[in-house]
Short mmCIF file of C-alpha atoms and ligand atoms in Angstrom, two decimals:
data_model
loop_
_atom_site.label_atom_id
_atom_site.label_comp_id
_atom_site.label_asym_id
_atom_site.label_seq_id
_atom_site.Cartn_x
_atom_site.Cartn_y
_atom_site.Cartn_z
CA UNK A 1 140.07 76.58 91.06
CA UNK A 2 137.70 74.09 90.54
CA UNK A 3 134.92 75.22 88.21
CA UNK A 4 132.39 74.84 90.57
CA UNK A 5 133.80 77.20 92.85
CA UNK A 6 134.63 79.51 90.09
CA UNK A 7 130.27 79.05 89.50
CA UNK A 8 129.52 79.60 93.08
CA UNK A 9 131.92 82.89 93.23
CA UNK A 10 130.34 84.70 90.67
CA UNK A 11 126.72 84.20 91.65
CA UNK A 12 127.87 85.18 95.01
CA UNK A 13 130.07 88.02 94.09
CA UNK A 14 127.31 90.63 93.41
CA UNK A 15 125.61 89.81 96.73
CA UNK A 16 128.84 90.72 98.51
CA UNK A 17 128.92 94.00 96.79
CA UNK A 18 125.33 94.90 97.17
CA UNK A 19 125.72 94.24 101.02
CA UNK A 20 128.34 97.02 101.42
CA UNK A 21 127.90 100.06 102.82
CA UNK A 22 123.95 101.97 101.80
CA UNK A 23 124.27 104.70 99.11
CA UNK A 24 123.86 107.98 100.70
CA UNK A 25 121.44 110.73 98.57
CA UNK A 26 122.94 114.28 97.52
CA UNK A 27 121.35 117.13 98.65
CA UNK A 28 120.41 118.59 101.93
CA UNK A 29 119.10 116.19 104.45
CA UNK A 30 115.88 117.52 106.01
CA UNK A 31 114.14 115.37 108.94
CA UNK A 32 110.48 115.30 108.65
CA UNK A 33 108.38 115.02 111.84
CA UNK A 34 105.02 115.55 113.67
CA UNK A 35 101.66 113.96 114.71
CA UNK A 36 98.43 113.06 113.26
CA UNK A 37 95.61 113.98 115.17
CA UNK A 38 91.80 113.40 115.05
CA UNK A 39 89.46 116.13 114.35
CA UNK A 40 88.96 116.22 118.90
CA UNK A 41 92.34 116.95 118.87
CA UNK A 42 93.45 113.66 120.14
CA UNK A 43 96.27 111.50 119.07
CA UNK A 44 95.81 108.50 115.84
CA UNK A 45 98.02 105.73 116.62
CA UNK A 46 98.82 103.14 113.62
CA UNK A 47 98.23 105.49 110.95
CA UNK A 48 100.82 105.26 107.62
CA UNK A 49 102.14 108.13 106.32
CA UNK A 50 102.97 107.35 102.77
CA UNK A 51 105.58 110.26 101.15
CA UNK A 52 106.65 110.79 97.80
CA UNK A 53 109.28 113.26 96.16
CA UNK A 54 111.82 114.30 93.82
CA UNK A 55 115.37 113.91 94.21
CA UNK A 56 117.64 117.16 94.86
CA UNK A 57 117.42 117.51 90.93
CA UNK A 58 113.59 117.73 91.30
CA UNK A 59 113.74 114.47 89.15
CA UNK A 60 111.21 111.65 90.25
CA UNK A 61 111.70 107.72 89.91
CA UNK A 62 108.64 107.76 87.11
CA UNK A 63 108.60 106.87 83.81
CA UNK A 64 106.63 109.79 83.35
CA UNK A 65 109.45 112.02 84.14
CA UNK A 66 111.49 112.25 81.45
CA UNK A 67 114.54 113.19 82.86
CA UNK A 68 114.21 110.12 85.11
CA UNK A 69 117.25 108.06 83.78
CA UNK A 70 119.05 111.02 85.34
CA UNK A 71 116.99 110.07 88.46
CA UNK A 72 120.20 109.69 91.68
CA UNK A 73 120.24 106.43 92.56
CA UNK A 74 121.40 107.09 95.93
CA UNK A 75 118.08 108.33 96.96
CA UNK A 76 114.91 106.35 97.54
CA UNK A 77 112.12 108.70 96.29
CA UNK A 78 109.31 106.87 98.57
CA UNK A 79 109.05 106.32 102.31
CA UNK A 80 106.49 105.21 104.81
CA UNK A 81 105.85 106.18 108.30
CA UNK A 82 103.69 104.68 111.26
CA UNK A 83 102.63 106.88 113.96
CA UNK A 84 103.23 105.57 117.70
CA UNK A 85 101.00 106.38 120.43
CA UNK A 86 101.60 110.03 120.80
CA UNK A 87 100.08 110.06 116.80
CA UNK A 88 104.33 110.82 116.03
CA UNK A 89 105.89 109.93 112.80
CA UNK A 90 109.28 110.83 111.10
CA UNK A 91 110.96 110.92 108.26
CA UNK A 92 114.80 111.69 107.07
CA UNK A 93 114.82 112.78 103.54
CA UNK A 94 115.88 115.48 101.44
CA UNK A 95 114.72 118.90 100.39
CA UNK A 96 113.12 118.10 97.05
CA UNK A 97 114.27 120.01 94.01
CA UNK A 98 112.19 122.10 91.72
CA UNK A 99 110.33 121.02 88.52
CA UNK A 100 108.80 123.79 86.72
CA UNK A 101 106.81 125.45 87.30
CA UNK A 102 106.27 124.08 90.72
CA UNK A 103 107.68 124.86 94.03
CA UNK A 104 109.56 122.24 95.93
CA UNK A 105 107.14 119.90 97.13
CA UNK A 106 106.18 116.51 99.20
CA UNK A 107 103.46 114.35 98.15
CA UNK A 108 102.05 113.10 101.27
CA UNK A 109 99.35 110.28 101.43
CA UNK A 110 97.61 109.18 104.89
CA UNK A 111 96.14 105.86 105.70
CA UNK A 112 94.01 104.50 108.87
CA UNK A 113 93.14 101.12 109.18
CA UNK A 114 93.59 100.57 105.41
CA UNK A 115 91.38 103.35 104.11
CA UNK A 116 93.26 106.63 102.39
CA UNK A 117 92.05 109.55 104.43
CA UNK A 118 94.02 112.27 102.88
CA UNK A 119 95.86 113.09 100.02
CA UNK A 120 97.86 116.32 100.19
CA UNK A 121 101.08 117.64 99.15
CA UNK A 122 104.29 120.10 101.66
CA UNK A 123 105.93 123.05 100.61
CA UNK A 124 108.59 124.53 101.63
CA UNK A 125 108.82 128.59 103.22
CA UNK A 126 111.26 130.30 101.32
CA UNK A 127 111.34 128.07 98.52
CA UNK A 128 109.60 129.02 94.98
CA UNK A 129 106.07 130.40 95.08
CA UNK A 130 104.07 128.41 98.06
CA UNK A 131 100.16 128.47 98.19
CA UNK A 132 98.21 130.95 99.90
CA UNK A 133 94.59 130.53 101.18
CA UNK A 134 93.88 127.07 103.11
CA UNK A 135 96.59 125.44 101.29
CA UNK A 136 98.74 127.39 102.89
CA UNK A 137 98.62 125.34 106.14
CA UNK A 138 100.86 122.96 104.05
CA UNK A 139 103.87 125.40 103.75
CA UNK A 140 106.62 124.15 105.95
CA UNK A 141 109.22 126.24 107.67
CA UNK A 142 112.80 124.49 107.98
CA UNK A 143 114.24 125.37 111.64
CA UNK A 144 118.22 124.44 112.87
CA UNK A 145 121.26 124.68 111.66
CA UNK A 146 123.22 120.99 112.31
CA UNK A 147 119.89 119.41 111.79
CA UNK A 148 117.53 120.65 109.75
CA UNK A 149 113.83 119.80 110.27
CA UNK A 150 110.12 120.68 109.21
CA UNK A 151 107.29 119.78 111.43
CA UNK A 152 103.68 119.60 110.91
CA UNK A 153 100.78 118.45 112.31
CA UNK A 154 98.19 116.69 110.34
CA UNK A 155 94.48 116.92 111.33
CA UNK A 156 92.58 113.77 109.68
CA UNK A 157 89.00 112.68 110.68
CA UNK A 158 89.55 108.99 111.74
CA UNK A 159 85.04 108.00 112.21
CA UNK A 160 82.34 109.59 111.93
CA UNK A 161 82.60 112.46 114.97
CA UNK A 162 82.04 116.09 114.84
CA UNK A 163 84.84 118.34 115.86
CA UNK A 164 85.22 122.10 115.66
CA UNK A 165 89.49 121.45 114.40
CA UNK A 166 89.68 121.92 110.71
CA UNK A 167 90.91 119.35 108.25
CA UNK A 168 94.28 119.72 106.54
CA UNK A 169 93.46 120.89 103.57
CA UNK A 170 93.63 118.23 100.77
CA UNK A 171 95.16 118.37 96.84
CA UNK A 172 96.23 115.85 94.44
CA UNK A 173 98.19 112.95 93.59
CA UNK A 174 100.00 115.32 90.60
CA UNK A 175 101.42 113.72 87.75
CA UNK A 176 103.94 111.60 88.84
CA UNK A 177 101.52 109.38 91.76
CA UNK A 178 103.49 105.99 92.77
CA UNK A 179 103.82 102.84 90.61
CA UNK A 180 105.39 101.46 93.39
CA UNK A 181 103.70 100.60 96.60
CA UNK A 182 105.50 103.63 99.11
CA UNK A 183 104.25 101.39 102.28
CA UNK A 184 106.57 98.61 101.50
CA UNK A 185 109.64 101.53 102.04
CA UNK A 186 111.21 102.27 105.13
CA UNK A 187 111.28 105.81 106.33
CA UNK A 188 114.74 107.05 105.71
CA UNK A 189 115.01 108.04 102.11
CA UNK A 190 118.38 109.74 102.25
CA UNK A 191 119.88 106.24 102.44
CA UNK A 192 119.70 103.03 100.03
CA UNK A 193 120.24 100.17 101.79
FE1 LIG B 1 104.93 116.45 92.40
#
C-alpha cells in the first residue's frame, strides 16, 4: 500500500468507528413528557426546556463531581426540548441515581424567547426523601410497565398578565449547573450518537 493511502486510512479509520452504532446508557429508561403553559392556562409554543442529571450512578459529567471519571459514557447527561403548539415537550432519559444526601433528581431550566423563566429541579415518588410544601408540585410519579414515563405540567408566566394559576415553584441550579451549553443537545439522553 502506497503510503498515502496508508495516511488517508488512519485519519479516516476513527471516523468509521465513531459512525457505528450510538452508545446506549445503563439504567432504566424513563420518558419525560408534558406541556408548558402560561399563567391563563393557555399553551407556550417555542419554549426550551433545558434538563440536566446524573447518570444511573448519580454521577454527573462535572468536574466538580469527583467521581466523574467514573461518569458512563454511554449517557449524555444534558438534553433540550422545544415545545410544539400544544406547549408539548419530551424527553427519553434515565432515572437519575442518588448522590447523598439528595433524592434522585432533574435539574430543569425553562427558556422563552431567550430569557430564563424558571429554574427548578424533579423528583421522583418513591424515590429517597422528596420535598413537601410547594416544592412538592415537583415530585413526579412514574406510571407503565413496558414504558415508563413521568409527566408534568409546567406553569411559567410568559408577559406581564395576571392569572389566578400558580407558578411552579422554583429552586436552584445546585452544585453541579452546566459548563456546557444543554440547548445545543438533542432530547434523547439515553443514546450517544
Ligand atoms: Fe443535582
Amino acid at each position: 500500500m502506497k503510503p498515502l493511502y496508508l495516511l488517508i486510512l488512519i485519519l479516516v479509520f476513527p471516523l468509521m468507528l465513531s459512525a457505528q452504532e450510538p452508545v446506549t446508557a445503563e439504567g432504566e429508561v424513563i420518558f419525560l413528557t408534558g406541556r408548558i403553559l402560561d399563567v391563563d392556562g393557555s399553551p407556550v409554543a417555542g419554549a426550551v426546556i433545558e434538563i440536566w442529571q446524573t447518570d444511573y450512578q448519580g454521577v454527573y459529567d462535572h468536574p466538580g463531581d469527583r467521581k466523574t471519571e467514573i461518569r458512563d459514557r454511554g449517557f449524555q447527561f444534558f438534553g433540550s426540548s422545544t415545545t410544539d403548539s400544544q406547549g408539548r415537550y419530551s424527553f427519553r432519559t434515565i432515572l437519575p441515581g442518588e448522590y447523598a444526601p439528595r433524592p434522585p433528581h432533574i435539574h430543569v431550566k425553562i427558556k422563552f424567547e431567550d430569557r430564563v423563566l424558571l429554574v427548578t429541579q424533579f423528583y421522583f415518588q418513591g424515590y429517597g426523601n422528596t420535598p413537601g410544601g410547594r416544592a412538592a408540585d415537583l415530585v413526579l410519579e412514574l406510571t407503565g410497565d413496558e414504558q415508563r414515563t413521568a409527566s408534568i405540567d409546567v406553569v411559567i408566566r410568559t408577559g406581564l398578565k395576571d392569572g389566578d394559576r400558580a407558578l411552579t415553584p422554583s429552586q436552584s441550579e445546585g452544585p453541579y449547573y452546566p459548563l456546557q451549553d444543554p440547548g445545543s443537545y438533542d432530547n434523547d439522553l439515553a443514546n450517544v450518537e
